Amino acid sequence: MELPYAEPYKIKVVESIRKSTRREREDWIKKAGYNLFRLPSEQVFIDLLTDSGTGAMSDNQWAEIMRGDESYAGSKSYFKLHEVIKDLLGMPYFLPTHQGRAAENVLFSALIKKDDIVPGNSHFDTTKGHIEFRNASAFDCTIDEAFDTTGIHPFKGNIDLQKLEEVFKKYPEEKIPLCIITVTCNTSGGQPVSMKNIKEVSALCKKYGIKLIFDAARFAENAYFIKTREKGYENKSIGEIVKQMFSYVDGATMSSKKDAIVNIGGFIALRDEELFNKASVYNIMFEGYLTYGGMAGRDMAALAEGLIEGTDFQYLESRIGQVEYLGKKLKEFNIPIQEPIGGHAVFVDAKRFMLNLPREHFQAQTLAVELYKEGGVRGVEIGTLLADRDPITRKNRYPDLELLRLAIPRRVYTNNHMDYVATCLANIYERRGELKTGYKIVKEAPIMRHFTVELEKV
Ligand code: F0G
């Protein structure tokens, strides 16, 4: 008999989670203004709000926490992390930051000015926020296939070269300080970018004299997809694939809270000394001195170990395998999800799920609230609330995709938890025809409103 799959780790520490009643949850979510970000975590049974900073560290990472060197300048842990980054990504320069958006803030301070254009595949919301905050614009050049959740394409994170070249032709070089490839592309569904596409985008950027930067939050998961889906890479190691991916870019911003399996941290990796020197000034101003930049020594030490563990093939196979497990369960219940299944999350297509709910009622948010009420499961809306208003017209922007994201923390839940989540959604799917009214906004922030927005039933 062929042996069944089993995780390449065992569990040493557990944390209790508590089930609640539907009555309690209805009360709690109302008090939270129907915004799941506003719920205290004790009111959540299974938390799939994000895979960011929520992973379980290993025994070796916890050992690194004890080994961390807290020296203000020249910390051992800084040098350890620098060695791992150089070795893994092949980037000679690096700046530690407290998380991914801080890396964006520092690097963009050095690069972006008013009226600039920053093309890429779909930018993550903090990335777009940091671009628009500087009165510049983010242009989405993702391939059209990404916006059809039913079409199968192995690399839905890819950039459409024609769309990108149009931007390069339309605007002068000095207005385009950088192009960003987000690997994997969170906004379009945790979808990977192929090596071929990275290489071609890189060549196009070189032709027009434009810097190419990775938003590298989930670079290891992207490498796993290249290995398992792209011809010619099946026999390459994750390490070799990662090195090759980074060989095509000038640098990267990294939220270490994802693929590096730490609870906090980020960094900027760069190839060019001049840009490093320029960014260093902002790093000292916004984050901290060059050898800690917003991170404790112990956190840098755990991050160095996390980068090694996060790029291990067996680990990635189990991690992405669990995401796929949940996706397949949902498909068995005929629930519409984005396909192929993404690397860090399953994205439920709320437009296809919510048959009788108008878009103005926030379809994905309504589904997220229903799922919470059904079983205490917290997902997150990746749709109209997240898309914010147009900065000029102040009208709601209706994105092509209206998704409920179920992001799976790394090494945290078992497949029994996944079965529970799938059953909750199946129950809602059965009564989807009755869901005819959703929510309206009563209070919102001018930018990144989804974190604090307050809603009311229509
Ligand atoms: N880039 C991508 C692709 C991200 O997914 C995130 C965060 C960031 C940048 C910002 O990093 O949170 O460390 O400041 N994504 C989280 C999520 C919040 O839930 O997807 P950060």
Coordinates of C-alpha atoms and ligand atoms in Angstrom, one line a residue:
M1 CA 0.0 0.0 0.0
E2 CA 1.2 3.5 -0.7
L3 CA 1.7 5.4 2.6
P4 CA -0.6 8.3 3.3
Y5 CA 0.8 11.8 3.7
A6 CA 1.9 13.0 7.1
E7 CA 3.2 16.4 8.3
P8 CA 7.0 16.6 8.7
Y9 CA 6.8 17.9 12.3
K10 CA 5.2 17.0 15.7
I11 CA 3.5 19.3 18.1
K12 CA 5.3 20.3 21.4
V13 CA 3.1 23.2 22.7
V14 CA -0.7 23.7 22.4
E15 CA -2.9 26.7 23.0
S16 CA -6.6 26.3 23.9
I17 CA -9.3 27.8 21.8
R18 CA -12.9 28.1 22.9
K19 CA -16.2 27.4 21.0
S20 CA -19.0 29.9 21.5
T21 CA -22.8 29.9 20.8
R22 CA -24.4 31.5 17.8
R23 CA -26.3 33.9 20.2
E24 CA -23.0 35.1 21.6
R25 CA -21.4 35.5 18.2
E26 CA -24.4 37.5 16.9
D27 CA -24.1 39.8 19.8
W28 CA -20.3 40.2 19.5
I29 CA -20.2 40.9 15.8
K30 CA -22.9 43.5 16.1
K31 CA -20.9 45.2 18.9
A32 CA -17.8 45.0 16.5
G33 CA -19.7 47.0 13.9
Y34 CA -19.8 43.9 11.6
N35 CA -16.1 44.3 11.2
L36 CA -14.1 41.2 12.0
F37 CA -10.9 43.1 12.7
R38 CA -12.7 44.6 15.7
L39 CA -13.4 41.3 17.4
P40 CA -11.2 40.3 20.4
S41 CA -9.5 37.0 19.5
E42 CA -11.1 35.2 22.4
Q43 CA -14.4 35.5 20.5
V44 CA -12.9 33.6 17.5
F45 CA -12.7 29.8 17.3
I46 CA -10.7 29.3 14.1
D47 CA -8.8 32.4 13.0
L48 CA -8.2 32.6 9.3
L49 CA -8.0 36.4 9.2
T50 CA -4.4 36.3 8.1
D51 CA -1.4 34.1 7.6
S52 CA 0.7 37.1 8.7
G53 CA 2.6 36.8 12.0
T54 CA 0.3 34.0 13.0
G55 CA 2.5 31.0 12.3
A56 CA 3.9 28.6 14.9
M57 CA 7.6 29.0 15.4
S58 CA 9.8 25.9 15.7
D59 CA 11.9 24.7 18.6
N60 CA 14.9 26.0 16.8
Q61 CA 13.4 29.4 16.3
W62 CA 12.5 29.6 20.0
A63 CA 16.1 28.6 20.8
E64 CA 17.2 31.6 18.6
I65 CA 15.0 33.9 20.7
M66 CA 17.2 33.0 23.7
R67 CA 20.3 33.4 21.6
G68 CA 19.4 36.9 20.3
D69 CA 21.9 39.6 20.9
E70 CA 20.3 42.9 22.0
S71 CA 23.3 45.1 21.3
Y72 CA 22.2 48.5 19.9
A73 CA 24.9 48.5 17.3
G74 CA 26.6 45.5 15.6
S75 CA 24.3 42.8 17.1
K76 CA 25.4 39.2 16.4
S77 CA 21.9 38.4 15.4
Y78 CA 22.0 41.2 12.7
F79 CA 25.1 39.6 11.1
K80 CA 23.6 36.2 11.3
L81 CA 20.5 37.4 9.5
H82 CA 22.6 39.2 6.9
E83 CA 24.5 36.1 6.1
V84 CA 21.3 34.1 5.6
I85 CA 19.8 36.8 3.3
K86 CA 23.0 37.1 1.3
D87 CA 23.2 33.3 1.0
L88 CA 19.6 32.7 0.2
L89 CA 18.6 35.7 -1.9
G90 CA 22.0 36.6 -3.3
M91 CA 21.4 40.3 -2.3
P92 CA 24.5 42.0 -0.8
Y93 CA 22.7 44.8 1.1
F94 CA 19.9 44.6 3.6
L95 CA 18.0 46.8 6.1
P96 CA 15.9 45.4 8.9
T97 CA 12.5 46.9 9.4
H98 CA 9.7 46.1 11.9
Q99 CA 7.4 44.7 9.2
G100 CA 6.7 44.7 5.5
R101 CA 4.9 48.0 5.3
A102 CA 7.8 49.6 7.1
A103 CA 10.1 48.3 4.4
E104 CA 7.8 49.9 1.8
N105 CA 7.8 53.2 3.7
V106 CA 11.6 53.3 3.9
L107 CA 12.3 52.2 0.3
F108 CA 9.5 54.3 -1.2
S109 CA 10.7 57.4 0.7
A110 CA 14.0 56.9 -1.2
L111 CA 12.4 56.3 -4.6
I112 CA 8.9 57.7 -5.1
K113 CA 7.8 61.3 -5.6
K114 CA 4.6 63.1 -6.4
D115 CA 2.9 62.1 -9.7
D116 CA 5.0 59.0 -10.2
I117 CA 3.7 55.8 -11.6
V118 CA 4.4 52.4 -10.1
P119 CA 3.3 49.5 -12.3
G120 CA 3.3 45.8 -11.3
N121 CA 0.9 42.9 -10.8
S122 CA -1.9 43.7 -8.3
H123 CA -0.2 45.7 -5.5
F124 CA -1.1 44.7 -1.9
D125 CA -3.2 47.3 -0.1
T126 CA -0.3 48.7 2.1
T127 CA 1.9 48.9 -0.9
K128 CA -0.7 50.8 -2.8
G129 CA -1.4 52.9 0.3
H130 CA 2.3 53.9 0.5
I131 CA 2.3 54.8 -3.2
E132 CA -0.9 56.8 -3.1
F133 CA 0.2 58.5 0.2
R134 CA 3.0 60.0 -1.8
N135 CA 0.5 61.3 -4.4
A136 CA 1.7 58.7 -6.9
S137 CA -0.3 56.0 -8.7
A138 CA -0.2 52.2 -8.7
F139 CA -1.0 50.6 -12.1
D140 CA -2.2 47.0 -12.1
C141 CA -0.8 45.1 -15.1
T142 CA -1.8 41.6 -14.0
I143 CA -2.8 39.2 -16.8
D144 CA -6.6 39.2 -17.5
E145 CA -6.8 35.5 -16.7
A146 CA -6.3 36.4 -13.0
F147 CA -9.7 38.0 -12.8
D148 CA -11.7 35.0 -14.0
T149 CA -11.8 32.8 -10.9
T150 CA -13.0 29.8 -12.9
G151 CA -10.2 29.7 -15.5
I152 CA -7.3 27.5 -14.8
H153 CA -3.9 29.1 -15.4
P154 CA -0.8 27.9 -13.4
F155 CA 0.6 31.5 -12.9
K156 CA -2.3 33.9 -12.4
G157 CA 0.1 36.3 -10.7
N158 CA 1.9 37.0 -14.0
I159 CA 2.3 40.5 -15.4
D160 CA 0.9 41.2 -18.9
L161 CA 4.0 42.3 -20.8
Q162 CA 2.0 44.3 -23.3
K163 CA 0.1 46.2 -20.5
L164 CA 3.5 46.9 -18.8
E165 CA 5.2 48.1 -22.0
E166 CA 2.3 50.4 -22.7
V167 CA 2.9 52.1 -19.3
F168 CA 6.6 52.3 -20.0
K169 CA 5.9 53.9 -23.4
K170 CA 3.3 56.3 -22.1
Y171 CA 5.2 57.8 -19.2
P172 CA 8.8 59.1 -19.2
E173 CA 11.4 57.0 -17.4
E174 CA 11.9 59.5 -14.6
K175 CA 8.2 59.2 -13.7
I176 CA 8.5 55.4 -13.2
P177 CA 10.8 54.9 -10.2
L178 CA 10.2 51.2 -10.0
C179 CA 8.1 48.3 -11.0
I180 CA 6.9 45.8 -8.4
I181 CA 6.3 42.1 -8.7
T182 CA 4.4 40.7 -5.7
V183 CA 5.3 37.0 -5.2
T184 CA 2.9 35.3 -4.7
C185 CA 0.3 37.9 -5.7
N186 CA -1.9 38.2 -2.6
T187 CA -4.5 40.5 -4.1
S188 CA -5.2 38.3 -7.1
G189 CA -5.6 35.2 -4.8
G190 CA -2.2 34.1 -3.6
Q191 CA -1.3 33.3 -7.2
P192 CA 2.2 32.7 -8.2
V193 CA 4.4 34.3 -10.9
S194 CA 6.4 32.1 -13.2
M195 CA 10.1 32.3 -13.6
K196 CA 9.6 33.0 -17.3
N197 CA 7.4 36.0 -16.5
I198 CA 9.9 37.3 -13.9
K199 CA 12.7 37.0 -16.4
E200 CA 10.7 38.7 -19.2
V201 CA 9.5 41.6 -16.9
S202 CA 13.1 42.0 -15.8
A203 CA 14.3 42.3 -19.4
L204 CA 11.6 44.8 -20.2
C205 CA 12.4 46.9 -17.2
K206 CA 16.1 46.8 -18.2
K207 CA 15.2 48.0 -21.7
Y208 CA 13.4 51.0 -20.3
G209 CA 15.8 51.7 -17.5
I210 CA 13.3 50.9 -14.7
K211 CA 14.2 49.3 -11.4
L212 CA 12.4 46.0 -10.6
I213 CA 11.6 45.2 -7.0
F214 CA 9.9 42.1 -5.4
D215 CA 7.3 42.4 -2.8
A216 CA 8.7 39.2 -1.5
A217 CA 6.3 38.3 1.4
R218 CA 5.5 34.9 0.0
F219 CA 8.6 34.3 -2.2
A220 CA 9.1 30.7 -0.9
E221 CA 5.6 29.7 -1.7
N222 CA 6.1 31.2 -5.1
A223 CA 9.3 29.1 -5.6
Y224 CA 7.3 26.0 -4.6
F225 CA 4.8 26.6 -7.4
I226 CA 7.6 27.2 -9.9
K227 CA 9.1 23.9 -8.9
T228 CA 5.8 22.0 -9.1
R229 CA 4.2 23.7 -12.1
E230 CA 6.8 25.2 -14.4
K231 CA 8.6 23.0 -16.9
G232 CA 12.3 22.7 -16.3
Y233 CA 12.3 23.4 -12.6
E234 CA 11.0 20.1 -11.2
N235 CA 14.5 18.9 -10.4
K236 CA 15.8 22.2 -9.0
S237 CA 15.9 22.8 -5.2
I238 CA 13.8 25.6 -3.6
G239 CA 17.1 27.3 -2.8
E240 CA 18.2 27.3 -6.4
I241 CA 14.8 28.6 -7.6
V242 CA 14.8 31.4 -5.0
K243 CA 18.3 32.4 -6.0
Q244 CA 17.3 32.5 -9.7
M245 CA 14.1 34.5 -9.0
F246 CA 16.1 37.2 -7.1
S247 CA 18.8 37.3 -9.7
Y248 CA 16.3 39.1 -12.0
V249 CA 15.4 42.0 -9.6
D250 CA 17.2 45.0 -8.1
G251 CA 15.8 44.4 -4.6
A252 CA 12.9 43.4 -2.4
T253 CA 10.7 44.5 0.4
M254 CA 9.9 41.7 2.7
S255 CA 7.2 41.1 5.3
S256 CA 8.9 38.3 7.3
K257 CA 5.6 37.6 9.0
K258 CA 4.6 35.3 6.2
D259 CA 7.1 33.0 4.5
A260 CA 9.8 33.5 7.2
I261 CA 7.3 32.2 9.9
V262 CA 8.0 34.9 12.5
N263 CA 5.5 36.9 14.5
I264 CA 7.0 40.3 13.6
G265 CA 9.7 41.6 11.3
G266 CA 10.6 42.6 7.8
F267 CA 13.5 43.8 5.7
I268 CA 14.7 45.5 2.5
A269 CA 17.2 43.6 0.4
L270 CA 19.1 45.5 -2.3
R271 CA 21.8 45.0 -4.9
D272 CA 22.9 48.6 -5.3
E273 CA 25.0 50.4 -2.8
E274 CA 23.9 53.8 -3.7
L275 CA 20.2 53.0 -3.2
F276 CA 21.1 51.2 0.0
N277 CA 22.8 54.4 1.3
K278 CA 19.8 56.5 0.4
A279 CA 17.4 54.2 2.0
S280 CA 19.6 53.9 5.1
V281 CA 18.9 57.5 6.0
Y282 CA 15.1 56.8 6.1
N283 CA 15.6 53.5 7.9
I284 CA 17.4 55.3 10.8
M285 CA 14.8 58.0 10.9
F286 CA 11.7 55.8 10.7
E287 CA 12.8 52.3 12.0
G288 CA 16.0 52.4 14.0
Y289 CA 19.8 52.1 13.6
L290 CA 21.0 50.1 10.6
T291 CA 21.8 46.9 12.6
Y292 CA 18.4 46.5 14.2
G293 CA 15.9 48.8 12.3
G294 CA 12.8 48.2 14.4
M295 CA 13.5 44.6 15.4
A296 CA 14.8 43.1 18.6
G297 CA 18.0 41.1 18.3
R298 CA 16.1 38.0 19.3
D299 CA 13.5 38.6 16.5
M300 CA 16.3 38.9 13.9
A301 CA 17.8 35.6 15.2
A302 CA 14.4 33.8 14.9
L303 CA 13.9 35.3 11.5
A304 CA 17.3 34.0 10.2
E305 CA 16.2 30.5 11.3
G306 CA 12.7 31.0 9.9
L307 CA 14.0 31.9 6.4
I308 CA 15.9 28.6 6.3
E309 CA 12.9 26.5 7.6
G310 CA 10.5 28.4 5.3
T311 CA 12.4 27.5 2.2
D312 CA 12.5 23.8 3.0
F313 CA 10.7 21.7 0.4
Q314 CA 9.1 19.3 2.8
Y315 CA 7.7 22.1 4.9
L316 CA 6.3 23.9 1.9
E317 CA 4.7 20.8 0.6
S318 CA 2.9 20.3 3.9
R319 CA 1.9 24.0 4.2
I320 CA 0.6 24.4 0.6
G321 CA -0.9 20.9 0.8
Q322 CA -3.1 22.0 3.7
V323 CA -4.3 25.0 1.8
E324 CA -5.1 22.7 -1.0
Y325 CA -6.9 20.3 1.3
L326 CA -9.3 23.0 2.4
G327 CA -9.8 24.2 -1.1
K328 CA -10.7 20.7 -2.3
K329 CA -13.2 20.2 0.5
L330 CA -14.9 23.4 -0.5
K331 CA -15.1 22.2 -4.1
E332 CA -16.7 19.0 -3.0
F333 CA -19.5 21.1 -1.5
N334 CA -19.7 23.0 -4.9
I335 CA -18.6 26.2 -3.2
P336 CA -17.2 28.6 -5.8
I337 CA -13.5 29.3 -5.1
Q338 CA -10.7 30.8 -7.0
E339 CA -8.8 28.3 -9.0
P340 CA -6.1 27.1 -9.0
I341 CA -6.0 27.2 -5.2
G342 CA -3.6 29.8 -3.9
G343 CA -0.5 29.3 -1.8
H344 CA -1.5 30.8 1.6
A345 CA -5.2 30.9 1.4
V346 CA -8.4 29.7 -0.2
F347 CA -10.4 32.5 -1.8
V348 CA -14.1 32.1 -2.0
D349 CA -15.7 33.9 -4.9
A350 CA -18.4 35.9 -3.1
K351 CA -19.8 37.2 -6.4
R352 CA -20.7 33.7 -7.5
F353 CA -21.7 32.6 -4.0
M354 CA -24.1 35.5 -3.2
L355 CA -26.7 35.0 -5.9
N356 CA -29.2 37.5 -4.6
L357 CA -27.1 40.1 -2.9
P358 CA -26.3 43.4 -4.7
R359 CA -22.7 44.5 -4.9
E360 CA -23.4 47.7 -3.0
H361 CA -24.2 45.5 0.0
F362 CA -20.6 44.3 0.2
Q363 CA -21.0 40.6 -0.9
A364 CA -17.7 39.3 0.5
Q365 CA -18.0 41.1 3.8
T366 CA -21.6 39.8 4.2
L367 CA -20.3 36.3 3.6
A368 CA -17.4 36.8 6.1
V369 CA -20.0 37.9 8.8
E370 CA -22.2 34.9 8.0
L371 CA -19.2 32.5 8.4
Y372 CA -18.3 34.0 11.7
K373 CA -21.9 33.7 12.9
E374 CA -22.1 30.1 11.7
G375 CA -19.1 28.7 13.5
G376 CA -16.8 31.4 14.9
V377 CA -14.5 31.3 11.9
R378 CA -12.8 34.5 11.0
G379 CA -11.9 35.1 7.4
V380 CA -11.3 38.5 5.7
E381 CA -12.9 40.4 2.9
I382 CA -10.7 41.1 -0.2
G383 CA -13.2 43.1 -2.1
T384 CA -14.9 46.5 -2.2
L385 CA -14.2 47.5 1.4
L386 CA -10.5 46.7 0.9
A387 CA -10.4 48.5 -2.4
D388 CA -11.1 51.8 -0.7
R389 CA -12.5 54.8 -2.5
D390 CA -11.0 56.4 -5.6
P391 CA -8.6 59.1 -4.3
I392 CA -10.0 61.6 -6.7
T393 CA -13.7 60.9 -7.2
R394 CA -14.1 59.4 -3.7
K395 CA -16.5 56.9 -5.1
N396 CA -16.4 53.2 -4.0
R397 CA -14.0 51.3 -6.3
Y398 CA -15.5 48.0 -7.3
P399 CA -12.6 45.6 -7.9
D400 CA -12.9 42.8 -10.5
L401 CA -12.8 40.2 -7.7
E402 CA -15.0 40.1 -4.7
L403 CA -13.4 37.5 -2.4
L404 CA -13.6 36.0 1.1
R405 CA -10.1 35.0 2.0
L406 CA -9.5 32.1 4.3
A407 CA -5.8 32.6 5.1
I408 CA -4.2 29.6 6.8
P409 CA -1.5 30.3 9.5
R410 CA 1.6 28.2 9.1
R411 CA 1.9 25.0 11.2
V412 CA -1.0 26.1 13.4
Y413 CA -4.2 24.2 12.6
T414 CA -4.9 20.5 11.8
N415 CA -7.0 19.2 8.9
N416 CA -9.9 18.6 11.4
H417 CA -10.0 22.4 11.7
M418 CA -10.1 22.6 7.9
D419 CA -13.1 20.2 7.8
Y420 CA -14.9 22.3 10.4
V421 CA -14.4 25.4 8.3
A422 CA -15.6 23.7 5.1
T423 CA -18.7 22.5 6.8
C424 CA -19.6 25.9 8.1
L425 CA -19.4 27.3 4.6
A426 CA -21.4 24.4 3.2
N427 CA -24.2 25.2 5.6
I428 CA -24.3 28.8 4.5
Y429 CA -24.1 27.7 0.8
E430 CA -27.2 25.7 1.3
R431 CA -29.2 28.7 2.4
R432 CA -27.5 31.3 0.1
G433 CA -30.7 32.1 -1.7
E434 CA -32.0 33.7 1.5
L435 CA -29.1 36.1 1.8
K436 CA -30.6 39.1 0.1
T437 CA -29.5 42.1 2.2
G438 CA -26.0 42.9 3.5
Y439 CA -24.4 45.9 5.1
K440 CA -23.8 49.6 4.7
I441 CA -21.0 51.8 5.9
V442 CA -21.6 54.1 8.9
K443 CA -18.1 55.2 9.7
E444 CA -14.8 54.9 7.7
A445 CA -11.2 56.2 7.6
P446 CA -10.0 58.1 4.5
I447 CA -7.4 55.4 3.6
M448 CA -7.2 51.6 4.4
R449 CA -10.7 51.8 5.8
H450 CA -11.3 48.1 6.1
F451 CA -9.3 47.9 9.4
T452 CA -11.6 50.2 11.3
V453 CA -14.8 50.6 9.2
E454 CA -18.1 50.3 11.1
L455 CA -21.1 48.8 9.3
E456 CA -24.8 48.4 9.9
K457 CA -27.3 45.9 8.5
V458 CA -29.1 47.4 5.5
Ligands
F0G1 N1 2.9 42.8 0.8 C1 2.1 41.7 0.8 C2 2.0 40.9 -0.4 C3 1.3 41.4 1.9 O1 0.5 40.4 1.9 C4 1.5 42.2 3.1 C5 0.7 41.9 4.3 C6 2.4 43.3 3.1 C7 3.1 43.5 1.9 C8 2.6 44.2 4.3 O2 3.3 43.5 5.2 O3 1.8 43.3 7.2 O4 4.2 43.0 7.4 O5 3.3 45.2 7.0 N2 -0.3 41.2 4.3 C9 -1.0 40.7 5.4 C10 -2.2 39.9 4.9 C11 -1.4 41.8 6.4 O6 -3.1 39.6 5.8 O7 -2.2 39.5 3.8 P1 3.2 43.8 6.8

